[in-house]
Coordinates of C-alpha atoms and ligand atoms in Angstrom, one line a residue:
X18 CA 12.8 85.1 -30.8
X19 CA 12.8 87.3 -34.0
X20 CA 11.1 86.5 -37.0
X21 CA 13.2 86.6 -40.3
X22 CA 12.6 85.8 -43.9
X23 CA 13.8 86.1 -47.4
X24 CA 12.8 86.4 -51.0
X25 CA 15.0 85.8 -54.4
X26 CA 12.8 85.5 -57.8
X27 CA 10.6 87.3 -60.0
X28 CA 8.3 89.1 -58.1
X29 CA 8.6 92.5 -56.8
X30 CA 9.4 91.8 -52.9
X31 CA 8.3 94.1 -50.9
X32 CA 4.5 92.5 -50.6
X33 CA 6.1 89.2 -49.9
X34 CA 8.2 90.3 -46.9
X35 CA 5.5 92.1 -45.4
X36 CA 3.4 89.8 -45.4
X37 CA 5.6 87.1 -44.2
X38 CA 6.6 89.3 -41.8
X39 CA 2.7 89.6 -40.2
X40 CA 2.7 85.7 -40.1
X41 CA 5.9 85.9 -38.3
X42 CA 5.0 88.6 -36.0
X43 CA 4.0 86.3 -33.1
X44 CA 8.0 85.8 -32.8
X45 CA 8.3 89.3 -31.4
X46 CA 6.8 92.6 -32.2
X47 CA 8.3 95.5 -30.9
X48 CA 10.3 96.6 -34.2
X49 CA 10.3 95.3 -38.3
X50 CA 12.0 96.5 -41.1
X51 CA 13.3 95.4 -44.3
X52 CA 15.5 95.7 -47.1
X53 CA 15.8 95.7 -50.9
X54 CA 17.7 95.3 -53.7
X55 CA 16.4 97.5 -56.3
X56 CA 15.9 97.6 -59.9
X57 CA 19.1 99.4 -60.6
X58 CA 21.3 97.4 -58.4
X59 CA 20.6 100.1 -54.9
X60 CA 20.0 98.6 -51.7
X61 CA 16.8 100.3 -50.0
X62 CA 16.4 100.1 -46.2
X63 CA 13.8 100.9 -43.9
X64 CA 12.9 99.9 -40.6
X65 CA 10.6 101.4 -37.7
X66 CA 10.3 101.2 -33.8
X67 CA 6.7 99.9 -32.9
X68 CA 4.6 96.7 -34.6
X69 CA 4.6 95.7 -38.5
X70 CA 1.7 97.9 -39.2
X71 CA 4.0 101.1 -38.2
X72 CA 6.4 100.3 -40.8
X73 CA 3.8 99.3 -43.5
X74 CA 2.2 102.5 -43.0
X75 CA 5.5 104.1 -43.1
X76 CA 6.3 102.2 -46.3
X77 CA 2.7 103.3 -47.9
X78 CA 3.4 106.8 -47.9
X79 CA 6.9 107.0 -48.7
X80 CA 7.7 103.5 -50.8
X81 CA 11.2 102.1 -51.1
X82 CA 12.2 101.3 -55.0
X83 CA 11.3 98.1 -55.4
X84 CA 13.1 94.8 -56.3
X85 CA 13.3 91.3 -56.4
X86 CA 15.7 90.4 -53.3
X87 CA 14.9 91.5 -50.0
X88 CA 15.6 90.4 -46.3
X89 CA 12.7 91.1 -43.7
X90 CA 13.0 91.2 -40.1
X91 CA 10.2 91.7 -36.9
X92 CA 12.2 92.2 -33.6
X93 CA 12.0 90.9 -29.8
X94 CA 14.8 93.2 -28.3
X95 CA 17.4 91.6 -26.6
X96 CA 20.9 94.1 -27.2
X97 CA 19.2 97.7 -27.1
X98 CA 15.5 98.8 -27.2
X99 CA 13.3 98.8 -29.1
X100 CA 14.3 101.7 -31.1
X101 CA 14.7 102.5 -35.2
X102 CA 18.2 102.6 -34.7
X103 CA 18.6 99.1 -32.7
X104 CA 16.0 97.5 -35.5
X105 CA 17.2 95.4 -38.3
X106 CA 18.1 95.4 -40.9
X107 CA 21.9 96.8 -40.1
X108 CA 24.0 98.1 -42.9
X109 CA 27.9 97.5 -43.2
X110 CA 30.2 97.8 -45.9
X111 CA 29.0 101.5 -46.9
X112 CA 25.9 100.3 -46.7
X113 CA 25.7 98.2 -49.6
X114 CA 25.6 95.1 -47.2
X115 CA 22.2 94.5 -45.0
X116 CA 21.9 91.8 -42.2
X117 CA 19.4 90.4 -40.2
X118 CA 19.7 88.3 -37.2
X119 CA 17.6 86.0 -34.7
X120 CA 19.4 85.0 -31.5
X121 CA 22.6 86.3 -29.2
X122 CA 26.2 86.7 -29.9
X123 CA 27.3 86.1 -26.4
X124 CA 30.9 87.3 -27.4
X125 CA 29.5 90.2 -29.1
X126 CA 31.1 93.0 -26.6
X127 CA 34.5 91.6 -27.3
X128 CA 34.3 91.5 -30.8
X129 CA 33.2 94.9 -31.1
X130 CA 36.0 96.5 -29.0
X131 CA 38.4 94.4 -31.3
X132 CA 36.2 96.6 -34.7
X133 CA 35.8 100.1 -32.8
X134 CA 39.8 99.6 -32.5
X135 CA 40.0 99.6 -36.1
X136 CA 38.0 102.6 -36.4
X137 CA 34.3 101.0 -37.2
X138 CA 31.8 103.3 -35.7
X139 CA 28.3 102.2 -35.0
X140 CA 24.9 103.5 -35.3
X141 CA 23.2 100.8 -33.0
X142 CA 23.4 99.2 -29.6
X143 CA 23.1 95.6 -30.9
X144 CA 25.2 92.2 -31.4
X145 CA 23.5 92.2 -34.6
X146 CA 25.5 95.2 -35.8
X147 CA 28.8 93.6 -34.7
X148 CA 28.4 90.7 -37.1
X149 CA 27.2 93.0 -40.2
X150 CA 30.3 95.1 -39.6
X151 CA 32.4 91.7 -39.6
X152 CA 30.5 90.2 -42.5
X153 CA 31.2 93.5 -44.0
X154 CA 35.0 93.6 -43.3
X155 CA 35.2 90.1 -44.6
X156 CA 33.6 91.0 -47.7
X157 CA 35.3 93.5 -49.0
X158 CA 38.4 91.6 -48.9
X159 CA 36.9 89.1 -50.7
X160 CA 33.6 90.2 -53.0
X161 CA 32.2 86.8 -52.0
X162 CA 29.4 86.4 -49.4
X163 CA 29.2 83.4 -48.7
X164 CA 33.0 83.0 -47.8
X165 CA 32.4 86.4 -46.0
X166 CA 29.9 83.9 -43.9
X167 CA 32.0 81.2 -43.3
X168 CA 35.2 83.4 -41.9
X169 CA 32.7 85.3 -39.2
X170 CA 30.6 82.4 -38.4
X171 CA 33.5 80.5 -37.0
X172 CA 34.2 83.6 -34.7
X173 CA 30.9 84.1 -33.3
X174 CA 29.4 82.6 -29.8
X175 CA 26.1 82.0 -28.6
X176 CA 23.3 81.6 -31.1
X177 CA 22.0 82.8 -34.2
X178 CA 20.3 82.8 -38.0
X179 CA 21.9 85.4 -40.1
X180 CA 20.4 86.4 -43.3
X181 CA 22.6 88.8 -45.6
X182 CA 22.5 90.6 -49.1
X183 CA 24.9 92.8 -50.8
X184 CA 24.1 95.4 -53.5
X185 CA 26.6 94.1 -55.8
X186 CA 25.0 90.4 -55.9
X187 CA 20.9 90.9 -56.4
X188 CA 19.4 87.6 -56.8
X189 CA 21.3 86.3 -53.9
X190 CA 20.6 86.0 -50.1
X191 CA 23.1 84.0 -47.9
X192 CA 21.9 82.6 -44.6
X193 CA 24.0 80.4 -41.7
X194 CA 21.9 79.0 -38.4
X195 CA 23.6 77.7 -35.1
X196 CA 20.9 77.0 -32.5
X197 CA 18.1 78.9 -34.2
X198 CA 15.9 78.3 -36.4
X199 CA 15.6 78.8 -40.3
X200 CA 14.0 76.5 -43.1
X201 CA 14.1 77.4 -46.7
X202 CA 10.9 77.2 -49.2
X203 CA 10.9 75.9 -52.7
X204 CA 8.9 77.9 -55.3
X205 CA 9.8 77.9 -58.9
X206 CA 12.2 80.1 -60.3
X207 CA 11.8 81.8 -56.8
X208 CA 12.9 80.7 -53.5
X209 CA 12.6 82.0 -49.8
X210 CA 14.4 81.4 -46.7
X211 CA 12.4 81.8 -43.0
X212 CA 12.3 81.3 -39.2
X213 CA 9.7 79.1 -40.1
X214 CA 7.2 77.5 -42.7
X215 CA 4.8 80.5 -42.1
X216 CA 6.9 82.9 -43.9
X217 CA 6.5 82.0 -47.0
X218 CA 3.3 79.0 -46.9
X219 CA 1.1 81.5 -48.8
X220 CA 3.8 80.5 -51.7
X221 CA 5.1 77.4 -51.2
X222 CA 4.3 74.0 -49.0
X223 CA 7.8 72.5 -50.5
X224 CA 10.2 73.0 -47.5
X225 CA 14.0 72.2 -46.4
X226 CA 15.2 72.0 -43.0
X227 CA 19.0 73.5 -42.6
X228 CA 20.9 71.4 -40.1
X229 CA 22.7 73.1 -37.1
X230 CA 26.2 75.4 -38.2
X231 CA 25.2 74.7 -41.6
X232 CA 25.1 78.0 -44.2
X233 CA 22.6 78.5 -47.1
X234 CA 22.9 80.4 -50.4
X235 CA 19.7 81.2 -51.9
X236 CA 19.2 82.1 -55.9
X237 CA 16.3 82.2 -57.8
X238 CA 17.0 79.0 -60.0
X239 CA 18.6 76.7 -56.8
X240 CA 19.8 76.6 -53.0
X241 CA 22.6 75.8 -52.2
X242 CA 23.8 74.2 -48.2
X243 CA 27.3 73.8 -47.4
X244 CA 28.8 73.1 -43.3
X245 CA 30.4 75.8 -41.3
X246 CA 33.5 74.6 -43.3
X247 CA 32.2 74.4 -46.5
X248 CA 31.3 71.0 -47.3
X249 CA 28.0 70.6 -49.2
X250 CA 25.7 68.7 -46.7
X251 CA 22.3 66.5 -48.0
X252 CA 19.5 68.6 -46.3
X253 CA 15.8 67.0 -45.1
X254 CA 12.9 67.7 -47.5
X255 CA 9.6 67.8 -45.9
X256 CA 6.2 69.0 -47.4
X257 CA 4.0 72.0 -45.3
X258 CA 1.0 69.5 -43.8
X259 CA -0.9 73.0 -43.4
X260 CA -2.0 75.6 -45.6
X261 CA -1.8 79.3 -45.4
X262 CA -5.8 79.4 -44.5
X263 CA -4.7 77.9 -40.9
X264 CA -2.5 80.8 -39.9
X265 CA -4.9 83.3 -40.9
X266 CA -7.7 84.7 -38.1
X267 CA -10.6 84.2 -40.4
X268 CA -13.2 86.4 -38.8
X269 CA -12.1 86.0 -35.7
X270 CA -11.0 88.9 -33.2
X271 CA -8.0 87.5 -32.4
X272 CA -5.4 84.8 -33.2
X273 CA -6.4 82.7 -29.9
X274 CA -10.1 83.5 -29.8
X275 CA -9.8 81.5 -33.1
X276 CA -7.4 78.9 -31.3
X277 CA -9.5 78.1 -28.3
X278 CA -12.4 77.2 -30.5
X279 CA -9.7 74.6 -32.4
X280 CA -9.0 72.8 -28.5
X281 CA -11.6 70.4 -30.0
X282 CA -10.0 69.4 -33.5
X283 CA -6.3 69.6 -31.8
X284 CA -7.0 66.8 -29.5
X285 CA -8.6 65.0 -32.6
X286 CA -5.8 65.5 -35.0
X287 CA -3.2 64.5 -32.4
X288 CA -5.3 61.3 -32.1
X289 CA -5.9 60.7 -35.4
X290 CA -3.7 57.4 -36.7
X291 CA -2.5 56.7 -33.4
X292 CA -5.2 54.2 -32.4
X293 CA -6.1 50.8 -33.9
X294 CA -8.9 48.8 -32.8
X295 CA -8.6 50.4 -29.6
X296 CA -5.2 49.9 -28.8
X297 CA -3.1 52.8 -28.9
X298 CA -0.1 52.3 -31.6
X299 CA 2.1 55.3 -32.1
X300 CA 3.6 54.6 -35.7
X301 CA 6.6 57.1 -35.1
X302 CA 7.7 54.8 -32.4
X303 CA 8.2 51.9 -34.1
X304 CA 11.0 49.8 -33.5
X305 CA 11.5 51.5 -30.1
X306 CA 9.7 48.3 -28.2
X307 CA 12.7 46.9 -26.7
X308 CA 13.9 50.4 -25.1
X309 CA 10.8 51.2 -23.8
X310 CA 10.2 48.2 -22.1
X311 CA 13.6 48.5 -20.5
X312 CA 13.5 52.0 -19.3
X313 CA 13.6 53.2 -15.8
X314 CA 12.8 56.3 -15.5
X315 CA 11.0 59.3 -17.1
X316 CA 12.2 62.5 -17.2
X317 CA 9.9 65.5 -18.7
X318 CA 11.3 68.8 -19.4
X319 CA 9.2 71.7 -21.0
X320 CA 8.9 75.6 -19.9
X321 CA 5.9 77.2 -19.1
X322 CA 2.4 75.8 -20.2
X323 CA 4.3 73.0 -21.9
X324 CA 5.8 71.8 -18.5
X325 CA 2.2 72.4 -17.0
X326 CA 1.3 69.7 -19.6
X327 CA 4.0 67.8 -18.6
X328 CA 3.0 67.8 -15.2
X329 CA -0.3 66.5 -16.1
X330 CA 0.9 63.6 -18.4
X331 CA 2.8 62.6 -15.2
X332 CA 0.0 61.1 -13.7
X333 CA -1.1 59.5 -16.8
X334 CA 3.0 58.2 -17.5
X335 CA 3.1 56.9 -13.8
X336 CA -0.6 54.9 -14.0
X337 CA -0.3 53.0 -16.7
X338 CA 3.5 52.5 -17.2
X339 CA 4.7 52.5 -13.8
X340 CA 7.8 54.0 -14.3
X341 CA 8.8 56.7 -11.7
X342 CA 8.4 60.1 -13.9
X343 CA 10.0 63.7 -12.9
X344 CA 9.1 66.9 -14.5
X345 CA 11.3 69.7 -14.5
X346 CA 11.6 73.2 -16.3
X347 CA 14.2 72.7 -19.1
X348 CA 16.5 75.9 -17.8
X349 CA 16.9 74.3 -14.3
X350 CA 17.5 70.6 -15.4
X351 CA 20.3 72.0 -17.3
X352 CA 22.3 73.7 -15.0
X353 CA 22.8 71.1 -12.3
X354 CA 24.2 67.2 -12.2
X355 CA 20.9 65.4 -13.1
X356 CA 21.1 61.5 -12.7
X357 CA 20.7 60.1 -16.5
X358 CA 21.7 56.6 -17.9
X359 CA 21.0 54.6 -21.0
X360 CA 17.2 53.8 -19.4
X361 CA 16.3 57.2 -19.0
X362 CA 13.7 58.4 -21.4
X363 CA 13.6 62.3 -21.6
X364 CA 10.7 63.7 -23.1
X365 CA 11.0 67.3 -24.4
X366 CA 7.4 68.9 -24.7
X367 CA 7.5 72.4 -27.1
X368 CA 5.0 74.0 -29.4
X369 CA 7.6 75.6 -31.0
X370 CA 10.3 73.2 -30.9
X371 CA 12.9 76.0 -30.7
X372 CA 12.4 77.0 -27.5
X373 CA 16.3 77.9 -26.5
X374 CA 15.8 76.4 -22.8
X375 CA 14.3 72.9 -23.6
X376 CA 16.9 72.5 -26.9
X377 CA 19.7 72.9 -24.7
X378 CA 18.2 70.7 -22.0
X379 CA 17.6 67.8 -24.9
X380 CA 21.2 68.2 -26.1
X381 CA 22.5 68.1 -22.6
X382 CA 20.3 64.9 -21.8
X383 CA 21.6 63.4 -25.1
X384 CA 25.1 64.4 -24.0
X385 CA 24.8 62.4 -20.4
X386 CA 23.5 59.2 -22.8
X387 CA 19.8 59.2 -22.1
X388 CA 17.4 58.8 -25.2
X389 CA 15.3 61.5 -26.0
X390 CA 11.8 62.0 -27.3
X391 CA 10.0 65.2 -28.5
X392 CA 6.5 66.1 -28.3
X393 CA 6.5 69.1 -31.1
X394 CA 3.7 71.0 -32.5
X395 CA 6.3 72.4 -35.7
X396 CA 7.2 70.0 -38.0
X397 CA 11.2 70.7 -38.7
X398 CA 11.5 72.5 -35.8
X399 CA 15.3 72.4 -34.0
X400 CA 14.5 70.2 -31.1
X401 CA 12.6 67.1 -33.0
X402 CA 15.6 67.1 -35.3
X403 CA 17.9 67.4 -32.2
X404 CA 16.2 64.0 -30.5
X405 CA 16.2 60.3 -31.1
X406 CA 12.2 60.0 -31.3
X407 CA 9.1 62.3 -32.4
X408 CA 5.6 62.8 -31.8
X409 CA 3.9 65.4 -33.8
X410 CA 1.3 67.0 -31.8
X411 CA -1.0 68.6 -34.8
X412 CA -3.1 71.5 -33.6
X413 CA -1.7 73.1 -36.7
X414 CA 0.2 76.6 -36.4
X415 CA -0.6 78.4 -33.1
X416 CA -0.3 82.6 -33.3
X417 CA -1.6 84.0 -30.5
X418 CA 1.3 83.9 -27.8
X419 CA -0.4 82.1 -25.1
X420 CA -0.3 78.9 -26.0
X421 CA -3.8 77.3 -26.1
X422 CA -5.1 74.3 -28.3
X423 CA -1.6 73.3 -28.1
X424 CA -1.7 72.8 -24.6
X425 CA -4.7 70.3 -24.7
X426 CA -2.7 68.6 -27.7
X427 CA 0.8 68.1 -25.5
X428 CA -1.8 66.5 -22.9
X429 CA -3.0 64.4 -25.6
X430 CA 0.0 63.3 -26.7
X431 CA 1.6 62.3 -23.1
X432 CA -2.0 60.2 -23.0
X433 CA -1.0 58.6 -26.3
X434 CA 2.7 58.0 -25.2
X435 CA 1.7 56.6 -21.8
X436 CA -0.7 54.0 -23.3
X437 CA 1.7 53.1 -25.8
X438 CA 4.3 52.4 -23.7
X439 CA 2.0 51.2 -20.8
X440 CA 1.1 48.5 -23.4
X441 CA 4.9 47.7 -24.5
X442 CA 5.6 47.0 -20.9
X443 CA 2.4 45.2 -20.5
X444 CA 2.2 47.3 -17.2
X445 CA -1.7 48.7 -17.9
X446 CA -4.7 46.2 -17.8
X447 CA -6.0 46.0 -21.3
X448 CA -9.4 46.2 -20.4
X449 CA -8.3 49.5 -18.5
X450 CA -6.4 51.0 -21.9
X451 CA -9.8 50.3 -23.9
X452 CA -12.0 52.5 -21.5
X453 CA -9.0 54.6 -21.5
X454 CA -8.9 55.3 -25.4
X455 CA -12.4 55.4 -25.5
X456 CA -12.2 58.3 -23.1
X457 CA -9.7 60.3 -25.1
X458 CA -11.5 59.6 -28.1
X459 CA -14.6 61.4 -26.5
X460 CA -12.7 64.7 -25.6
X461 CA -13.0 66.6 -28.6
X462 CA -16.6 66.3 -28.4
X463 CA -16.6 67.3 -24.6
X464 CA -14.2 70.1 -25.2
X465 CA -16.9 71.7 -28.0
X466 CA -19.6 71.1 -25.7
X467 CA -17.7 73.5 -23.3
X468 CA -17.2 76.1 -25.6
X469 CA -20.9 76.2 -26.5
X470 CA -22.7 76.2 -23.0
X471 CA -20.4 78.3 -21.1
X472 CA -18.3 80.6 -23.2
X473 CA -20.6 83.7 -23.3
X474 CA -21.6 83.2 -19.7
X475 CA -17.1 83.3 -18.8
X476 CA -17.1 86.4 -21.2
X477 CA -19.5 87.6 -19.0
X478 CA -17.7 86.7 -15.7
X479 CA -14.7 88.4 -17.3
X480 CA -16.5 91.3 -18.3
X481 CA -17.5 91.5 -14.3
X482 CA -14.1 91.2 -13.0
X483 CA -11.9 93.6 -15.3
X484 CA -10.9 95.6 -12.3
X485 CA -9.8 92.3 -10.3
X486 CA -6.3 93.1 -9.0
X487 CA -5.5 89.4 -8.1
X488 CA -7.1 85.8 -8.4
X489 CA -6.4 82.6 -6.8
X490 CA -6.6 79.0 -8.9
X491 CA -7.0 76.1 -6.9
X492 CA -6.8 72.6 -8.0
X493 CA -5.8 68.7 -6.4
X494 CA -4.0 66.0 -8.4
X495 CA -4.4 66.3 -12.3
X496 CA -6.6 69.9 -11.5
X497 CA -3.4 71.2 -9.6
X498 CA -1.5 71.9 -13.0
X499 CA -4.5 73.3 -14.4
X500 CA -4.7 75.4 -11.4
X501 CA -0.9 76.7 -12.3
X502 CA -2.2 76.9 -16.4
X503 CA -5.6 79.2 -15.3
X504 CA -2.9 81.1 -12.7
X505 CA 0.0 82.0 -15.9
X506 CA -2.9 82.7 -18.5
X507 CA -4.0 85.2 -16.7
X508 CA -0.7 86.8 -16.1
X509 CA 0.8 86.7 -19.5
X510 CA -2.6 88.2 -20.9
X511 CA -4.6 90.5 -18.2
X512 CA -1.1 91.8 -16.6
X513 CA -2.8 91.3 -12.8
X514 CA -1.4 89.4 -10.0
X515 CA -2.4 84.9 -10.2
X516 CA -1.1 82.7 -8.5
X517 CA -2.3 79.0 -8.7
X518 CA -1.8 76.4 -5.9
X519 CA -1.9 72.4 -4.9
X520 CA -5.5 73.1 -2.9
X521 CA -4.1 70.6 -0.1
X522 CA -1.3 73.7 0.3
X523 CA -3.8 75.7 1.7
X524 CA -3.6 75.6 4.9
X525 CA 0.6 75.8 4.7
X526 CA 0.4 79.6 3.9
X527 CA -1.8 80.8 1.1
X528 CA -4.5 81.1 2.9
X529 CA -3.5 84.1 4.5
X530 CA -3.9 85.9 1.3
X531 CA -8.0 85.5 1.3
X532 CA -9.2 88.5 2.0
X533 CA -13.1 89.6 1.7
X534 CA -13.9 89.3 -2.2
X535 CA -11.1 87.5 -3.1
X536 CA -11.6 85.6 -6.5
X537 CA -10.8 82.1 -6.3
X538 CA -11.4 80.0 -9.1
X539 CA -11.3 76.1 -8.0
X540 CA -10.9 73.2 -9.9
X541 CA -13.0 70.7 -8.2
X542 CA -12.9 66.7 -9.0
X543 CA -15.4 64.7 -9.6
X544 CA -17.6 63.2 -7.0
X545 CA -18.2 59.8 -8.7
X546 CA -15.9 57.1 -7.7
X547 CA -14.4 57.2 -3.7
X548 CA -15.4 61.1 -4.3
X549 CA -12.6 61.1 -1.4
X550 CA -10.5 63.9 -3.1
X551 CA -13.9 66.0 -4.1
X552 CA -14.9 66.0 -0.3
X553 CA -11.3 67.2 0.5
X554 CA -11.8 70.1 -2.2
X555 CA -15.1 70.9 -1.3
X556 CA -13.8 71.4 2.3
X557 CA -11.0 73.4 0.8
X558 CA -13.8 75.9 -0.6
X559 CA -15.4 75.8 2.9
X560 CA -12.3 76.8 4.6
X561 CA -11.8 80.3 1.9
X562 CA -15.2 80.8 1.8
X563 CA -15.6 81.3 5.4
X564 CA -12.8 83.9 5.1
X565 CA -14.7 86.0 2.5
X566 CA -13.6 84.5 -0.8
X567 CA -15.5 84.7 -3.8
X568 CA -15.4 81.2 -5.3
X569 CA -15.8 80.3 -9.0
X570 CA -16.2 76.2 -9.2
X571 CA -14.9 74.1 -12.3
X572 CA -17.1 71.3 -11.5
X573 CA -18.6 68.2 -13.6
X574 CA -21.9 68.4 -14.5
X575 CA -24.3 67.0 -11.9
X576 CA -22.2 68.2 -9.3
X577 CA -24.9 69.3 -6.6
X578 CA -22.3 69.3 -3.8
X579 CA -20.6 72.6 -4.9
X580 CA -23.5 74.3 -5.1
X581 CA -24.1 76.1 -1.6
X582 CA -20.2 76.7 -1.7
X583 CA -19.6 78.4 -4.8
X584 CA -20.5 81.7 -5.8
X585 CA -20.4 80.8 -9.3
X586 CA -20.5 77.4 -11.0
X587 CA -18.8 77.0 -14.4
X588 CA -20.2 73.4 -16.2
X589 CA -17.7 70.8 -17.6
X590 CA -19.1 67.4 -18.9
X591 CA -18.5 63.7 -17.2
X592 CA -15.2 62.5 -17.3
X593 CA -13.1 59.9 -15.9
X594 CA -10.7 61.9 -13.4
X595 CA -7.7 61.3 -15.5
X596 CA -9.4 63.2 -18.5
X597 CA -10.6 66.2 -16.5
X598 CA -7.8 68.4 -17.0
X599 CA -8.5 68.6 -20.8
X600 CA -11.6 69.9 -20.3
X601 CA -11.3 72.0 -17.2
X602 CA -8.3 74.3 -18.6
X603 CA -11.2 75.5 -21.4
X604 CA -13.4 78.0 -19.0
X605 CA -9.6 79.0 -18.0
X606 CA -8.3 79.6 -21.6
X607 CA -11.7 81.7 -22.5
X608 CA -11.4 83.3 -18.6
X609 CA -8.0 85.0 -19.1
X610 CA -8.7 85.8 -22.8
X611 CA -11.8 87.5 -21.7
X612 CA -10.7 89.6 -18.9
X613 CA -7.8 90.8 -21.1
X614 CA -10.0 91.8 -23.7
X615 CA -12.5 93.8 -21.0
X616 CA -9.2 95.2 -20.0
X617 CA -9.1 96.7 -23.9
X618 CA -5.5 94.6 -24.3
X619 CA -4.2 93.3 -27.4
X620 CA -4.5 88.9 -26.7
X621 CA -2.5 87.7 -29.4
X622 CA 0.4 89.5 -28.5
X623 CA 0.8 90.6 -25.0
X624 CA 3.7 92.9 -23.5
X625 CA 7.0 92.1 -23.1
X626 CA 6.7 88.4 -24.5
X627 CA 7.0 86.4 -27.8
X628 CA 6.2 83.2 -29.0
X629 CA 9.2 81.3 -29.3
X630 CA 11.8 81.8 -26.6
X631 CA 14.8 81.2 -28.8
X632 CA 17.3 83.2 -25.7
X633 CA 18.5 81.4 -23.0
Ligands
LIG15 C1 2.2 80.1 -21.9 C2 2.9 79.8 -23.0 C3 4.9 79.7 -22.8 C4 5.5 78.5 -23.7 C5 6.7 78.3 -23.2 C6 7.5 77.4 -23.9 O1 0.9 80.6 -22.6 O2 3.0 80.1 -24.0 O3 4.3 79.5 -21.4 O4 4.1 77.4 -23.1 O5 7.6 79.7 -23.5 O6 7.3 77.4 -25.5 P1 7.3 75.8 -26.3 O7 6.0 75.1 -26.0 O8 7.3 77.0 -27.9 O9 8.5 75.3 -25.9

């Protein structure tokens, strides 16, 4: 989950590296470092614990001699705490070789004792320094950096992206990847490597995706990619569909504030091009009709917020396709003996497309004969590349660690998938399908209305509640995963205890938590239609109010039944029940952000977290 950048070209590299790292800082932000080969052919390196700003200030006060070949790293600590010594780059071969790394080298302890036995000494507690020492040892034998990589990678177990440069070879950066991301940016007379395209999108939108177990060497004039045995491989080119400004704060107080404001477009852009004359047709699924008509089970795998999107999606998938659906946390799925068959469709959901737990679950499902479909927000990422089919969400780059606009885009993609599969299987009444499409198309405007009418009030509420020590969230049916999402966001951003429950479960235990003054958010289903669920949830509200809870209801406009029961009512526009989650989640995102801000916390980079969790 660290961020990595490499540059070779005619320009001074330090500013390019620091700008790239600032775009990658979402991947890890407990220390950062760069190394450059300067004009005289010497290798300079600087690394500092703390956020990138600490390194930036350090370099501003005592600059490194600049050079046109460089690598940079922003870290999320795994082996060894966030100290200067453990920050990357790590040096070897008499400090002439610099190495950076993302991932975990699982057999580093045995490799380290082998090196210690040879008299190698270490300056850090990291697994990375072991890889650096091994590459240094090989390089000293051959003087060839690429072949040194080839010799070393075959001995490393686990997940890694490694980049290295050596002062004997200005104008060359070598990288390797296994189970961890690395992409190439192609410039004019300059080339880049990055953990993702954000590292270099400011300079070029032409990119190449590097496959699993491949080694790349970039020079200003070229790129060479081989597999671990040295055989040349074909690489897949793609054009980045967004520009650098999409990953800028653009006047917002935080990336999260900007990204919540982009929730309407995230939904609209995910729908775009997938509805034709009122029918959902996902072009990426062309040619899969026969398989989709024959599936007998759908299994959704994901982690965190993406898994909650999956839980919402289950309601739509089962309703519209009549195929049984299970949703499972990717890390739990992989370590049991699941029943899978060639008629199982495994749908993975991941904003980053790099979450290791999800990636491993996808590979496992494939190895057990299931077909895999990836719902992903990041072009060229590993999970879609390892899947049989891809449905991209088009939320644009999500930089804040907490997922917001990607969540609504994921639900949208799942609804589109459900309508597509339902049509292919003849499981959905065409009239119902047209109504669903009309509802879906209206969602962006309705989210915009929630932002317009409720945001200021919710922020005020969050401000008043800044000292709250615990908040509960209740929901029922499609509102249940939304309650879970509301609680997760509050935990991760405001560091306070928060739990989400299915409202019907309250009386089976959690109601004991209610004491006078306990704030409880309740996602209230619509009273329209039979109104049966609405009545039940209003009764749940009465039960907790009777025990002193302070109730904040999220209810549709015109629902007057909640008024006497709730202390506060946050309004969402009318929508068919299936579409309420896309609206009800918006106040909860705003609330968690508002409460964290009221406590003076960094909403973009909450403690202990990283956006892309590339370790298991
Ligand atoms: C919470 C959050 C995480 C991610 C989870 C999966 O706000 O962002 O729970 O949803 O780590 O990440 P992706 O979607 O990148 O696989």
